[in-house]
Short mmCIF file of C-alpha atoms in Angstrom, two decimals:
data_model
loop_
_atom_site.label_atom_id
_atom_site.label_comp_id
_atom_site.label_asym_id
_atom_site.label_seq_id
_atom_site.Cartn_x
_atom_site.Cartn_y
_atom_site.Cartn_z
CA UNK M 1 3.86 15.08 -27.31
CA UNK M 2 6.91 14.15 -25.25
CA UNK M 3 8.50 11.40 -27.38
CA UNK M 4 10.99 10.51 -24.64
CA UNK M 5 8.07 9.78 -22.32
CA UNK M 6 6.44 7.69 -25.06
CA UNK M 7 9.62 5.68 -25.68
CA UNK M 8 9.94 5.05 -21.95
CA UNK M 9 6.35 3.79 -21.92
CA UNK M 10 7.19 1.38 -24.75
CA UNK M 11 10.16 0.05 -22.77
CA UNK M 12 8.19 -0.31 -19.55
CA UNK M 13 5.12 -1.86 -21.16
CA UNK M 14 1.56 -1.82 -19.89
CA UNK M 15 1.18 -1.01 -16.21
CA UNK M 16 -1.45 0.34 -13.84
CA UNK M 17 -0.94 3.75 -15.50
CA UNK M 18 -0.05 2.83 -19.12
CA UNK M 19 -2.37 1.18 -21.67
CA UNK M 20 -1.75 0.32 -25.33
CA UNK M 21 -4.64 -0.05 -27.82
CA UNK M 22 -4.40 -1.20 -31.43
CA UNK M 23 -7.40 0.89 -32.57
CA UNK M 24 -7.42 0.34 -36.35
CA UNK M 25 -9.60 3.16 -37.63
CA UNK M 26 -12.11 3.33 -34.80
CA UNK M 27 -12.04 3.54 -31.03
CA UNK M 28 -13.23 0.30 -29.44
CA UNK M 29 -15.39 0.10 -26.33
CA UNK M 30 -12.53 -1.26 -24.20
CA UNK M 31 -10.75 2.09 -24.64
CA UNK M 32 -13.62 3.80 -22.83
CA UNK M 33 -13.47 1.15 -20.10
CA UNK M 34 -9.81 2.10 -19.60
CA UNK M 35 -10.71 5.80 -19.50
CA UNK M 36 -13.26 5.02 -16.80
CA UNK M 37 -10.84 2.89 -14.75
CA UNK M 38 -8.00 5.44 -15.01
CA UNK M 39 -10.37 8.21 -13.88
CA UNK M 40 -11.47 6.14 -10.91
CA UNK M 41 -7.94 5.16 -9.89
CA UNK M 42 -4.84 7.36 -10.17
CA UNK M 43 -4.99 8.38 -13.82
CA UNK M 44 -2.82 7.18 -16.68
CA UNK M 45 -1.88 7.41 -20.35
CA UNK M 46 -3.53 5.60 -23.27
CA UNK M 47 -1.69 5.21 -26.58
CA UNK M 48 -3.79 4.30 -29.63
CA UNK M 49 -1.87 2.54 -32.40
CA UNK M 50 0.30 0.32 -30.20
CA UNK M 51 -0.03 -3.44 -29.67
CA UNK M 52 -0.13 -4.98 -26.19
CA UNK M 53 3.54 -6.01 -26.48
CA UNK M 54 4.67 -2.44 -27.24
CA UNK M 55 4.93 -2.77 -31.04
CA UNK M 56 4.01 0.51 -32.76
CA UNK M 57 1.63 -0.17 -35.69
CA UNK M 58 -0.01 3.24 -35.96
CA UNK M 59 -3.52 4.19 -37.07
CA UNK M 60 -4.76 5.47 -40.48
CA UNK M 61 -3.68 9.10 -40.69
CA UNK M 62 -6.91 10.23 -42.34
CA UNK M 63 -9.00 8.54 -39.63
CA UNK M 64 -7.25 10.18 -36.66
CA UNK M 65 -9.22 13.50 -36.59
CA UNK M 66 -12.60 11.75 -36.71
CA UNK M 67 -11.46 9.29 -34.01
CA UNK M 68 -10.60 12.21 -31.73
CA UNK M 69 -13.93 13.89 -32.47
CA UNK M 70 -15.90 10.72 -31.75
CA UNK M 71 -13.92 10.12 -28.56
CA UNK M 72 -14.67 13.59 -27.18
CA UNK M 73 -18.33 13.17 -28.09
CA UNK M 74 -18.54 9.79 -26.34
CA UNK M 75 -16.96 10.83 -23.04
CA UNK M 76 -19.24 13.88 -22.97
CA UNK M 77 -22.36 11.79 -23.54
CA UNK M 78 -24.30 11.36 -20.25
CA UNK M 79 -25.88 8.16 -21.62
CA UNK M 80 -22.40 6.59 -21.74
CA UNK M 81 -20.44 8.29 -18.94
CA UNK M 82 -21.74 9.39 -15.57
CA UNK M 83 -20.54 11.91 -14.65
CA UNK M 84 -19.22 12.98 -18.04
CA UNK M 85 -15.56 13.73 -18.73
CA UNK M 86 -13.62 16.25 -20.76
CA UNK M 87 -10.28 15.10 -22.15
CA UNK M 88 -8.10 16.34 -25.01
CA UNK M 89 -6.54 13.54 -27.11
CA UNK M 90 -3.37 14.45 -28.97
CA UNK M 91 -2.45 13.21 -32.45
CA UNK M 92 1.30 12.74 -32.91
CA UNK M 93 3.85 11.10 -35.21
CA UNK M 94 6.41 8.49 -34.25
CA UNK M 95 8.73 6.99 -36.87
CA UNK M 96 6.36 8.03 -39.67
CA UNK M 97 3.38 6.40 -37.96
CA UNK M 98 0.32 8.26 -36.70
CA UNK M 99 -0.76 7.68 -33.10
CA UNK M 100 -3.13 9.20 -30.55
CA UNK M 101 -2.21 9.93 -26.94
CA UNK M 102 -4.92 10.33 -24.31
CA UNK M 103 -3.86 11.53 -20.87
CA UNK M 104 -6.49 10.67 -18.27
CA UNK M 105 -6.06 12.44 -14.90
CA UNK M 106 -7.40 11.00 -11.69
CA UNK M 107 -10.89 12.35 -11.15
CA UNK M 108 -12.36 13.69 -7.95
CA UNK M 109 -15.49 11.62 -8.60
CA UNK M 110 -16.37 7.97 -9.21
CA UNK M 111 -17.29 7.47 -12.88
CA UNK M 112 -19.31 4.79 -14.64
CA UNK M 113 -19.31 3.75 -18.30
CA UNK M 114 -22.59 2.32 -19.60
CA UNK M 115 -23.77 2.21 -15.97
CA UNK M 116 -20.85 0.03 -14.95
CA UNK M 117 -18.01 1.13 -12.67
CA UNK M 118 -14.46 0.15 -13.64
CA UNK M 119 -11.28 0.22 -11.58
CA UNK M 120 -7.64 -0.26 -12.61
CA UNK M 121 -5.86 -3.30 -11.18
CA UNK M 122 -2.28 -3.68 -12.44
CA UNK M 123 -2.72 -3.60 -16.24
CA UNK M 124 -6.37 -4.66 -16.32
CA UNK M 125 -9.68 -2.79 -16.29
CA UNK M 126 -11.87 -4.53 -13.74
CA UNK M 127 -15.63 -4.23 -13.51
CA UNK M 128 -16.60 -3.41 -9.92
CA UNK M 129 -19.94 -4.61 -8.57
CA UNK M 130 -19.28 -5.45 -4.91
CA UNK M 131 -20.77 -2.83 -2.60
CA UNK M 132 -17.71 -2.79 -0.33
CA UNK M 133 -15.37 -2.16 -3.28
CA UNK M 134 -17.53 0.65 -4.63
CA UNK M 135 -17.71 2.21 -1.16
CA UNK M 136 -13.90 2.05 -0.95
CA UNK M 137 -13.67 3.94 -4.25
CA UNK M 138 -15.88 6.72 -2.93
CA UNK M 139 -13.83 6.89 0.26
CA UNK M 140 -10.66 7.21 -1.80
CA UNK M 141 -12.15 10.12 -3.74
CA UNK M 142 -13.36 12.05 -0.73
CA UNK M 143 -11.01 14.15 1.32
CA UNK M 144 -12.76 13.12 4.53
CA UNK M 145 -11.68 11.34 7.66
CA UNK M 146 -14.06 8.53 8.55
CA UNK M 147 -12.59 8.48 12.07
CA UNK M 148 -14.51 11.73 12.67
CA UNK M 149 -17.89 10.09 12.02
CA UNK M 150 -20.13 10.99 14.94
CA UNK M 151 -21.99 8.46 17.08
CA UNK M 152 -24.34 10.58 19.21
CA UNK M 153 -25.72 7.58 21.11
CA UNK M 154 -22.32 6.36 22.31
CA UNK M 155 -21.95 7.31 25.99
CA UNK M 156 -19.14 7.25 28.55
CA UNK M 157 -20.34 3.85 29.75
CA UNK M 158 -19.57 2.46 26.28
CA UNK M 159 -15.86 3.28 26.66
CA UNK M 160 -13.13 1.49 28.61
CA UNK M 161 -12.53 4.24 31.16
CA UNK M 162 -10.44 1.77 33.16
CA UNK M 163 -7.74 2.24 30.51
CA UNK M 164 -7.38 5.97 31.18
CA UNK M 165 -5.07 5.63 34.24
CA UNK M 166 -2.65 3.65 32.06
CA UNK M 167 -3.09 6.20 29.26
CA UNK M 168 -2.17 9.02 31.66
CA UNK M 169 0.95 7.18 32.83
CA UNK M 170 2.05 6.49 29.24
CA UNK M 171 1.48 10.14 28.30
CA UNK M 172 3.37 11.33 31.39
CA UNK M 173 6.34 9.08 30.68
CA UNK M 174 6.36 10.10 27.03
CA UNK M 175 6.19 13.78 28.02
CA UNK M 176 9.32 13.59 30.13
CA UNK M 177 7.57 13.38 33.49
CA UNK M 178 4.55 15.59 32.97
CA UNK M 179 1.56 15.84 30.64
CA UNK M 180 -1.62 17.89 30.43
CA UNK M 181 -3.76 14.74 30.62
CA UNK M 182 -2.57 14.02 34.19
CA UNK M 183 -4.75 16.74 35.69
CA UNK M 184 -7.77 16.48 33.41
CA UNK M 185 -10.98 14.67 34.22
CA UNK M 186 -11.91 11.70 32.06
CA UNK M 187 -14.30 13.76 29.96
CA UNK M 188 -11.87 16.65 29.54
CA UNK M 189 -9.12 14.23 28.52
CA UNK M 190 -11.37 12.77 25.82
CA UNK M 191 -12.25 16.26 24.61
CA UNK M 192 -8.59 17.28 24.61
CA UNK M 193 -7.79 14.24 22.45
CA UNK M 194 -10.53 15.21 19.99
CA UNK M 195 -12.52 12.07 20.75
CA UNK M 196 -15.58 14.01 21.89
CA UNK M 197 -16.37 16.96 19.70
CA UNK M 198 -19.01 18.92 17.83
CA UNK M 199 -19.98 18.00 14.29
CA UNK M 200 -20.08 21.44 12.68
CA UNK M 201 -22.10 20.08 9.76
CA UNK M 202 -25.00 19.03 12.00
CA UNK M 203 -24.37 20.93 15.23
CA UNK M 204 -24.45 17.70 17.25
CA UNK M 205 -22.00 16.78 19.99
CA UNK M 206 -20.78 13.27 20.63
CA UNK M 207 -18.08 10.64 20.55
CA UNK M 208 -16.60 9.81 17.17
CA UNK M 209 -15.34 6.62 15.51
CA UNK M 210 -11.79 7.34 16.73
CA UNK M 211 -13.04 7.27 20.34
CA UNK M 212 -14.79 3.94 19.81
CA UNK M 213 -11.80 2.33 18.10
CA UNK M 214 -9.25 3.62 20.63
CA UNK M 215 -11.16 3.05 23.87
CA UNK M 216 -14.48 1.37 23.08
CA UNK M 217 -15.77 -1.74 24.76
CA UNK M 218 -15.45 -4.82 22.55
CA UNK M 219 -19.20 -5.16 22.02
CA UNK M 220 -19.48 -1.48 21.03
CA UNK M 221 -16.59 -1.79 18.57
CA UNK M 222 -18.24 -4.90 17.12
CA UNK M 223 -21.50 -3.00 16.65
CA UNK M 224 -19.90 0.09 15.09
CA UNK M 225 -17.33 -1.75 12.94
CA UNK M 226 -18.49 -5.38 12.52
CA UNK M 227 -15.62 -6.39 10.23
CA UNK M 228 -12.86 -5.00 12.45
CA UNK M 229 -10.18 -7.44 13.51
CA UNK M 230 -6.47 -8.08 13.04
CA UNK M 231 -5.49 -11.63 12.17
CA UNK M 232 -1.94 -12.42 13.40
CA UNK M 233 -0.43 -15.59 11.92
CA UNK M 234 2.85 -17.50 11.97
CA UNK M 235 3.46 -19.52 8.79
CA UNK M 236 6.91 -21.05 8.90
CA UNK M 237 6.22 -24.80 8.91
CA UNK M 238 2.55 -25.06 7.94
CA UNK M 239 2.48 -22.41 5.21
CA UNK M 240 -0.99 -23.38 3.94
CA UNK M 241 -2.62 -22.77 7.33
CA UNK M 242 -0.58 -21.57 10.29
CA UNK M 243 1.72 -22.60 13.13
CA UNK M 244 0.24 -20.08 15.56
CA UNK M 245 -2.63 -17.62 15.41
CA UNK M 246 -4.02 -14.69 17.36
CA UNK M 247 -7.25 -12.90 16.42
CA UNK M 248 -7.40 -9.40 17.90
CA UNK M 249 -10.78 -7.65 18.08
CA UNK M 250 -10.36 -5.28 21.02
CA UNK M 251 -9.62 -1.54 21.33
CA UNK M 252 -6.51 -0.15 19.62
CA UNK M 253 -4.60 0.51 22.85
CA UNK M 254 -4.79 -3.13 23.92
CA UNK M 255 -4.61 -4.38 20.33
CA UNK M 256 -1.13 -2.96 20.02
CA UNK M 257 -0.03 -4.63 23.26
CA UNK M 258 -1.40 -8.03 22.20
CA UNK M 259 0.07 -7.89 18.70
CA UNK M 260 3.44 -6.68 19.97
CA UNK M 261 3.59 -9.55 22.48
CA UNK M 262 2.77 -11.98 19.65
CA UNK M 263 5.61 -10.52 17.54
CA UNK M 264 8.20 -10.74 20.32
CA UNK M 265 7.20 -14.36 20.93
CA UNK M 266 7.91 -15.42 17.34
CA UNK M 267 10.78 -13.17 16.21
CA UNK M 268 14.49 -13.37 17.16
CA UNK M 269 15.88 -10.46 19.18
CA UNK M 270 19.29 -9.97 17.57
CA UNK M 271 22.12 -8.24 19.42
CA UNK M 272 22.77 -4.67 18.24
CA UNK M 273 24.55 -1.71 19.84
CA UNK M 274 24.17 1.87 18.61
CA UNK M 275 26.84 4.05 20.16
CA UNK M 276 26.94 2.88 23.78
CA UNK M 277 23.29 1.82 23.85
CA UNK M 278 21.91 -1.63 23.15
CA UNK M 279 18.81 -1.48 20.97
CA UNK M 280 16.31 -4.20 20.17
CA UNK M 281 16.00 -4.25 16.38
CA UNK M 282 13.14 -6.73 16.70
CA UNK M 283 11.15 -4.41 18.95
CA UNK M 284 11.76 -1.34 16.80
CA UNK M 285 10.77 -3.02 13.53
CA UNK M 286 7.75 -4.87 14.95
CA UNK M 287 6.58 -1.75 16.81
CA UNK M 288 6.66 0.46 13.72
CA UNK M 289 4.87 -2.09 11.56
CA UNK M 290 2.11 -2.68 14.10
CA UNK M 291 1.61 0.98 14.98
CA UNK M 292 1.34 1.77 11.26
CA UNK M 293 -1.31 -0.85 10.56
CA UNK M 294 -3.41 0.29 13.54
CA UNK M 295 -2.91 4.03 13.12
CA UNK M 296 -3.45 4.45 9.37
CA UNK M 297 -6.10 1.80 8.68
CA UNK M 298 -9.39 2.67 6.97
CA UNK M 299 -11.85 1.44 9.60
CA UNK M 300 -14.95 1.80 7.43
CA UNK M 301 -13.70 -1.00 5.15
CA UNK M 302 -14.64 -4.66 5.53
CA UNK M 303 -11.14 -5.78 4.51
CA UNK M 304 -9.56 -7.93 7.22
CA UNK M 305 -6.17 -6.68 8.41
CA UNK M 306 -3.31 -9.16 8.80
CA UNK M 307 0.04 -9.48 10.52
CA UNK M 308 1.88 -12.50 9.14
CA UNK M 309 5.29 -13.92 10.08
CA UNK M 310 6.81 -16.29 7.52
CA UNK M 311 10.20 -17.95 7.18
CA UNK M 312 11.73 -15.29 4.93
CA UNK M 313 9.53 -12.25 5.63
CA UNK M 314 6.84 -10.71 7.78
CA UNK M 315 4.19 -8.30 6.61
CA UNK M 316 1.17 -6.27 7.61
CA UNK M 317 -1.68 -5.38 5.31
CA UNK M 318 -4.78 -3.32 5.91
CA UNK M 319 -7.52 -1.35 4.16
CA UNK M 320 -6.30 2.05 3.11
CA UNK M 321 -7.47 5.33 1.60
CA UNK M 322 -4.75 5.40 -1.03
CA UNK M 323 -3.31 8.62 -2.43
CA UNK M 324 -1.45 6.88 -5.24
CA UNK M 325 -0.55 3.39 -6.39
CA UNK M 326 2.96 2.01 -5.98
CA UNK M 327 5.96 1.70 -3.68
CA UNK M 328 6.82 4.30 -1.04
CA UNK M 329 10.51 5.15 -0.76
CA UNK M 330 12.51 7.69 1.21
CA UNK M 331 12.58 9.82 -1.94
CA UNK M 332 8.83 9.99 -2.49
CA UNK M 333 7.79 9.78 1.17
CA UNK M 334 5.18 12.45 1.86
CA UNK M 335 3.70 11.94 5.34
CA UNK M 336 -0.08 12.07 5.25
CA UNK M 337 -2.27 11.25 8.27
CA UNK M 338 -5.03 8.82 7.32
CA UNK M 339 -6.49 9.08 10.85
CA UNK M 340 -5.08 12.25 12.47
CA UNK M 341 -7.01 11.84 15.74
CA UNK M 342 -5.82 8.27 16.25
CA UNK M 343 -2.30 9.28 15.20
CA UNK M 344 -2.29 12.18 17.67
CA UNK M 345 -3.47 9.89 20.49
CA UNK M 346 -0.73 7.36 19.68
CA UNK M 347 1.90 10.10 19.67
CA UNK M 348 0.73 11.38 23.05
CA UNK M 349 1.09 7.98 24.71
CA UNK M 350 4.40 7.24 22.98
CA UNK M 351 3.23 4.49 20.63
CA UNK M 352 4.43 6.58 17.68
CA UNK M 353 6.54 9.64 17.03
CA UNK M 354 6.12 12.49 14.56
CA UNK M 355 4.43 11.77 11.24
CA UNK M 356 6.76 10.06 8.77
CA UNK M 357 9.36 9.06 11.35
CA UNK M 358 8.08 5.48 11.47
CA UNK M 359 8.84 4.84 7.82
CA UNK M 360 12.32 6.33 8.16
CA UNK M 361 13.03 4.15 11.21
CA UNK M 362 11.80 1.10 9.32
CA UNK M 363 14.16 1.76 6.42
CA UNK M 364 17.07 2.27 8.83
CA UNK M 365 16.50 -0.53 11.32
CA UNK M 366 14.79 -2.96 8.94
CA UNK M 367 18.00 -3.28 6.95
CA UNK M 368 20.03 -3.69 10.14
CA UNK M 369 17.64 -6.45 11.26
CA UNK M 370 17.73 -8.57 8.09
CA UNK M 371 20.28 -7.03 5.74
CA UNK M 372 17.53 -6.03 3.29
CA UNK M 373 15.33 -2.94 2.96
CA UNK M 374 11.62 -3.24 3.81
CA UNK M 375 8.92 -2.46 1.25
CA UNK M 376 6.05 -0.01 1.66
CA UNK M 377 3.30 -0.44 -0.93
CA UNK M 378 0.54 2.18 -1.20
CA UNK M 379 -2.77 0.92 -2.61
CA UNK M 380 -6.33 0.28 -1.50
CA UNK M 381 -4.68 -2.44 0.56
CA UNK M 382 -1.57 -0.96 2.20
CA UNK M 383 1.34 -3.32 2.86
CA UNK M 384 4.63 -3.23 4.71
CA UNK M 385 6.88 -6.18 3.90
CA UNK M 386 9.95 -6.77 6.08
CA UNK M 387 12.32 -9.48 4.80
CA UNK M 388 13.62 -11.90 7.45
CA UNK M 389 16.92 -13.77 7.59
CA UNK M 390 17.69 -15.64 10.80
CA UNK M 391 21.28 -16.23 9.63
CA UNK M 392 21.98 -12.51 9.30
CA UNK M 393 23.50 -10.47 12.12
CA UNK M 394 24.81 -6.97 11.52
CA UNK M 395 26.74 -6.99 14.80
CA UNK M 396 28.31 -10.41 14.12
CA UNK M 397 29.50 -9.32 10.69
CA UNK M 398 31.18 -6.24 12.09
CA UNK M 399 32.83 -8.38 14.78
CA UNK M 400 34.06 -10.84 12.16
CA UNK M 401 35.46 -8.00 10.07
CA UNK M 402 33.71 -8.97 6.88
CA UNK M 403 31.92 -5.68 6.33
CA UNK M 404 28.41 -7.08 6.38
CA UNK M 405 28.67 -8.64 2.93
CA UNK M 406 29.22 -12.40 2.91
CA UNK M 407 26.61 -13.50 5.43
CA UNK M 408 24.09 -10.95 4.21
CA UNK M 409 24.31 -11.93 0.58
CA UNK M 410 24.96 -15.67 0.73
CA UNK M 411 21.36 -16.80 0.31
CA UNK M 412 20.49 -13.90 -1.97
CA UNK M 413 23.39 -14.68 -4.34
CA UNK M 414 22.30 -18.30 -4.70
CA UNK M 415 18.75 -17.23 -5.51
CA UNK M 416 20.02 -14.60 -7.95
CA UNK M 417 22.09 -17.20 -9.80
CA UNK M 418 19.07 -19.50 -10.09
CA UNK M 419 16.92 -16.67 -11.48
CA UNK M 420 19.52 -15.58 -14.04
CA UNK M 421 20.10 -19.17 -15.17
CA UNK M 422 16.35 -19.75 -15.54
CA UNK M 423 15.97 -16.57 -17.62
CA UNK M 424 18.84 -17.54 -19.90
CA UNK M 425 17.27 -20.97 -20.44
CA UNK M 426 13.78 -19.53 -20.93
CA UNK M 427 13.35 -15.73 -21.38
CA UNK M 428 9.56 -16.23 -21.11
CA UNK M 429 9.78 -17.80 -17.64
CA UNK M 430 6.98 -16.61 -15.35
CA UNK M 431 7.18 -15.38 -11.77
CA UNK M 432 5.28 -18.47 -10.58
CA UNK M 433 7.78 -20.72 -12.34
CA UNK M 434 10.70 -18.80 -10.80
CA UNK M 435 9.07 -19.25 -7.39
CA UNK M 436 9.09 -23.04 -7.87
CA UNK M 437 12.63 -23.08 -9.27
CA UNK M 438 14.08 -21.01 -6.42
CA UNK M 439 11.95 -22.46 -3.65
CA UNK M 440 10.82 -19.04 -2.40
CA UNK M 441 7.51 -17.20 -2.33
CA UNK M 442 6.13 -15.21 -5.27
CA UNK M 443 6.68 -12.00 -3.28
CA UNK M 444 10.27 -13.10 -2.69
CA UNK M 445 10.76 -13.51 -6.44
CA UNK M 446 9.25 -10.07 -7.08
CA UNK M 447 11.67 -8.54 -4.57
CA UNK M 448 14.61 -10.26 -6.32
CA UNK M 449 13.42 -9.05 -9.74
CA UNK M 450 13.15 -5.45 -8.54
CA UNK M 451 16.71 -5.56 -7.19
CA UNK M 452 18.08 -7.17 -10.36
CA UNK M 453 16.30 -4.57 -12.50
CA UNK M 454 17.59 -1.67 -10.37
CA UNK M 455 21.17 -2.92 -10.65
CA UNK M 456 20.90 -3.44 -14.41
CA UNK M 457 21.33 -7.21 -14.25
CA UNK M 458 18.07 -7.87 -16.07
CA UNK M 459 15.56 -5.96 -18.18
CA UNK M 460 11.93 -6.62 -19.01
CA UNK M 461 11.29 -6.22 -22.73
CA UNK M 462 7.61 -5.50 -23.36
CA UNK M 463 4.76 -5.77 -20.89
CA UNK M 464 3.69 -8.59 -18.61
CA UNK M 465 1.68 -10.01 -21.47
CA UNK M 466 3.84 -11.01 -24.42
CA UNK M 467 7.08 -9.65 -22.94
CA UNK M 468 10.26 -11.49 -22.02
CA UNK M 469 13.33 -11.24 -19.77
CA UNK M 470 16.76 -10.19 -20.96
CA UNK M 471 19.86 -10.95 -18.88
CA UNK M 472 22.13 -7.92 -19.22
CA UNK M 473 25.17 -9.03 -17.24
CA UNK M 474 26.49 -11.33 -14.56
#
């Protein structure tokens, strides 16, 4: 057992991948629920003999071997687990106390415990009964692309062929003045893009889901994907409802155009020059966010995608076939096409560039736009959160010779001071309470807490339940 890893787990507390169980001399049923949820999500580590707050109490030393034996027997029992599991718990010592460590890897299948399916949400094991949620779990486990699903009864008349002249022009311009699609017939263009193909599992030819989503008529899209839509909202004044709204339910080519127009209408276009060229930071950031939410969405899900502009941030969120759970950074960025056919089509017409370049551009230009890095969060619901600050201007700060510090950090410093003061007054203060104290959103507080933790200003002692904040420095 890696004791350094265990001590780090105690410091971090319970998370989506760490669970503590008291487990006196027996293994309780909730331990098996956690095993099931870890298997169904991204895996994790269970430590028996530890309280929820990270206090090590241990288990009876003479009971440990029988606990391990009973555990292995239970997870291999088809009446309890379906399909069954094989795990190897490890008995170890820590400060003269006996504990058991169970590492649960992510499974390639969806498991049930006592005929109930569990999923891991933050630090909780959640019973899943909704059909859409269960379907999403199976999608996550399968290395398949739902965009390739064949619709043999979709014909050319069901597609917006009137969009193809524009598609050819976009592809030509993106290709530097020439492109293969210029000279192809409509049908050959669709075949070249992989939108009409043969299903080698059935031997049938036809248009796939990617073709319908990219170029389908609205009524055909509605029939194939009834829940599909993107809800664009502005919430600056009326935060409970909205100041402006656009519901987009058309093909992806025109969806991008409509959403991009909505973004340019409601976002400031700040002056910025790179070298000798003026660049629109607004257009770059909005473009990458919108292309991402259209290109990598899981279109078989009923989850409604959103594009929301608020006073201090804007974000997109959409259904996703997640590969892990947590933030995406430049360090752990591993480009993976969720919909390779749609992504290839977007690259051909210039809506996107090579895989992974969008995230890198967002990190670069997102900070230049607002002074703060954007957030990418990988989960069943994928999110990109771009902070907004209308008072920030990278170009103005350079011109004023203040090195991009004072204007950028003015509001942030005030909020930081409020958070630190609140934690000193009450180490048990909650995120919701901090949101009210600072007058910012809960997500804004979470962003502040991550930055303060990274810089060593604060530390979380224990887990979310029973833990507290410690101010480390000012």
